[in-house]
Amino acid sequence: MGRAAQRFQEQNPNHQPEPILSLSLHELCQKLGDGSLTPETVFYTYVDKALKVTADVNCIVDYIAENGSQLPHMNSEGKKGLLYGVPVSIKDSINCKGDDSTLGFAKRLFQPAAEDAVVVQVLKHQGAIPFVKTNIPQSLLR
């Protein structure tokens, strides 16, 4: 994931992430919808930011297996959902097909989910791109 973000930065040396990161969700969706921002640009901007944040606070548990694999197909599909091109993080307690949902327990490792949770299905159907799984609150640990 880090290499892909670095490669994007190298291919786009004039890319400025701050204007993208400062957009509200509504503004981001508008710019993605009208084509003034591409899903790829937004995706790698958020990947880079997530990597920097997790270096400080260790919030990323895992990278979602299919993260970004939908990018090449997004523009060709024609149909754009409400969250078209918006990268989203998913809590580790929520199933993503092919990825573990460990809830912080080692005994739940290597048990990938057979299918996406309904919330993930809805996000994807609306065009969102789940790309990382993040830590869960301690209150979920019993």
Coordinates of C-alpha atoms in Angstrom, one line a residue:
M1 CA 0.0 0.0 0.0
G2 CA 2.8 2.4 0.9
R3 CA 4.7 1.6 -2.4
A4 CA 1.6 2.3 -4.4
A5 CA 1.1 5.7 -2.7
Q6 CA 4.7 6.5 -3.2
R7 CA 4.5 5.5 -6.9
F8 CA 1.5 7.8 -7.3
Q9 CA 3.4 10.7 -5.7
E10 CA 6.4 10.1 -8.0
Q11 CA 4.1 10.0 -11.1
N12 CA 2.3 13.2 -9.9
P13 CA 5.1 15.4 -8.4
N14 CA 2.8 18.5 -8.3
H15 CA 0.0 16.8 -6.4
Q16 CA -1.1 18.8 -3.4
P17 CA -3.0 16.7 -0.8
E18 CA -4.1 19.5 1.5
P19 CA -6.9 20.9 -0.7
I20 CA -8.4 17.4 -1.1
L21 CA -8.1 16.5 2.6
S22 CA -9.7 19.8 3.6
L23 CA -12.9 19.1 1.6
S24 CA -16.1 18.1 3.4
L25 CA -17.7 14.8 2.4
H26 CA -20.3 16.7 0.4
E27 CA -17.7 18.8 -1.4
L28 CA -15.6 15.7 -2.1
C29 CA -18.6 13.8 -3.6
Q30 CA -19.4 16.8 -5.8
K31 CA -15.8 17.0 -7.1
L32 CA -15.7 13.3 -7.7
G33 CA -19.1 13.3 -9.4
D34 CA -18.3 16.2 -11.7
G35 CA -14.9 14.8 -12.6
S36 CA -12.8 17.6 -11.2
L37 CA -11.1 15.0 -9.0
T38 CA -10.5 11.4 -10.0
P39 CA -11.1 8.4 -7.7
E40 CA -7.4 7.5 -8.1
T41 CA -6.2 10.9 -6.9
V42 CA -8.5 10.9 -3.9
F43 CA -7.7 7.3 -3.0
Y44 CA -3.9 7.8 -2.9
T45 CA -4.2 11.1 -1.1
Y46 CA -6.1 9.3 1.7
V47 CA -3.8 6.3 1.6
D48 CA -0.8 8.5 2.1
K49 CA -2.6 10.4 5.0
A50 CA -3.7 7.1 6.6
L51 CA -0.1 5.8 6.5
K52 CA 1.2 9.0 8.2
V53 CA -1.5 9.0 10.9
T54 CA -1.0 5.3 11.7
A55 CA 2.7 5.9 12.1
D56 CA 1.8 8.1 15.1
V57 CA -1.2 6.4 16.6
N58 CA -1.2 2.8 15.2
C59 CA -4.8 2.9 14.1
I60 CA -4.6 0.6 11.0
V61 CA -5.1 -3.1 11.7
D62 CA -5.0 -4.3 8.1
Y63 CA -5.2 -3.2 4.5
I64 CA -8.3 -4.5 2.8
A65 CA -7.3 -7.1 0.2
E66 CA -9.2 -5.6 -2.7
N67 CA -8.3 -2.0 -1.8
G68 CA -8.0 0.1 -4.9
S69 CA -8.5 -2.9 -7.3
Q70 CA -11.8 -1.2 -8.3
L71 CA -10.1 2.0 -9.3
P72 CA -9.4 1.1 -13.0
H73 CA -13.0 0.1 -13.5
M74 CA -14.7 3.0 -11.8
N75 CA -14.7 5.4 -14.7
S76 CA -15.7 2.8 -17.2
E77 CA -18.8 1.5 -15.3
G78 CA -20.8 4.7 -16.0
K79 CA -23.1 4.3 -13.0
K80 CA -22.0 6.5 -10.0
G81 CA -23.3 6.0 -6.5
L82 CA -23.7 8.7 -3.9
L83 CA -20.2 7.9 -2.5
Y84 CA -18.5 7.4 -5.9
G85 CA -14.7 7.3 -5.3
V86 CA -14.8 8.1 -1.6
P87 CA -12.2 6.1 0.4
V88 CA -13.5 4.7 3.7
S89 CA -12.0 2.9 6.6
I90 CA -13.9 0.0 8.2
K91 CA -13.7 -1.0 11.9
D92 CA -12.1 -4.4 12.5
S93 CA -15.4 -5.6 14.0
I94 CA -17.1 -5.4 10.5
N95 CA -16.6 -8.2 8.0
C96 CA -15.0 -7.5 4.6
K97 CA -14.9 -10.4 2.3
G98 CA -11.5 -12.1 2.2
D99 CA -10.2 -10.3 5.3
D100 CA -10.0 -11.2 9.0
S101 CA -12.2 -9.5 11.6
T102 CA -10.2 -10.2 14.6
L103 CA -11.7 -7.9 17.2
G104 CA -8.2 -7.7 18.6
F105 CA -8.0 -11.5 19.3
A106 CA -5.2 -13.6 17.9
K107 CA -7.4 -16.7 17.9
R108 CA -9.5 -14.9 15.2
L109 CA -6.5 -14.6 12.8
F110 CA -6.5 -16.4 9.5
Q111 CA -10.3 -16.7 9.4
P112 CA -11.2 -14.5 6.4
A113 CA -14.9 -13.4 6.1
A114 CA -16.8 -15.3 3.4
E115 CA -18.8 -12.2 2.5
D116 CA -19.0 -8.4 3.2
A117 CA -21.1 -7.2 6.0
V118 CA -24.3 -5.4 4.9
V119 CA -22.9 -2.0 5.7
V120 CA -19.8 -2.7 3.5
Q121 CA -22.1 -4.0 0.7
V122 CA -24.1 -0.7 0.8
L123 CA -20.9 1.4 0.9
K124 CA -19.5 -0.4 -2.2
H125 CA -22.8 -0.3 -4.0
Q126 CA -22.8 3.5 -3.5
G127 CA -19.3 3.7 -5.0
A128 CA -17.2 4.0 -1.8
I129 CA -13.8 2.3 -1.7
P130 CA -13.1 0.5 1.7
F131 CA -9.3 0.5 2.0
V132 CA -8.2 -0.1 5.6
K133 CA -9.5 -1.8 8.7
T134 CA -9.0 0.2 11.9
N135 CA -8.8 -0.6 15.6
I136 CA -12.0 -1.1 17.6
P137 CA -12.9 0.7 20.8
Q138 CA -11.8 -1.0 24.0
S139 CA -15.5 -1.2 25.0
L140 CA -15.9 -4.0 22.4
L141 CA -13.3 -6.1 24.2
R142 CA -14.8 -8.3 26.9

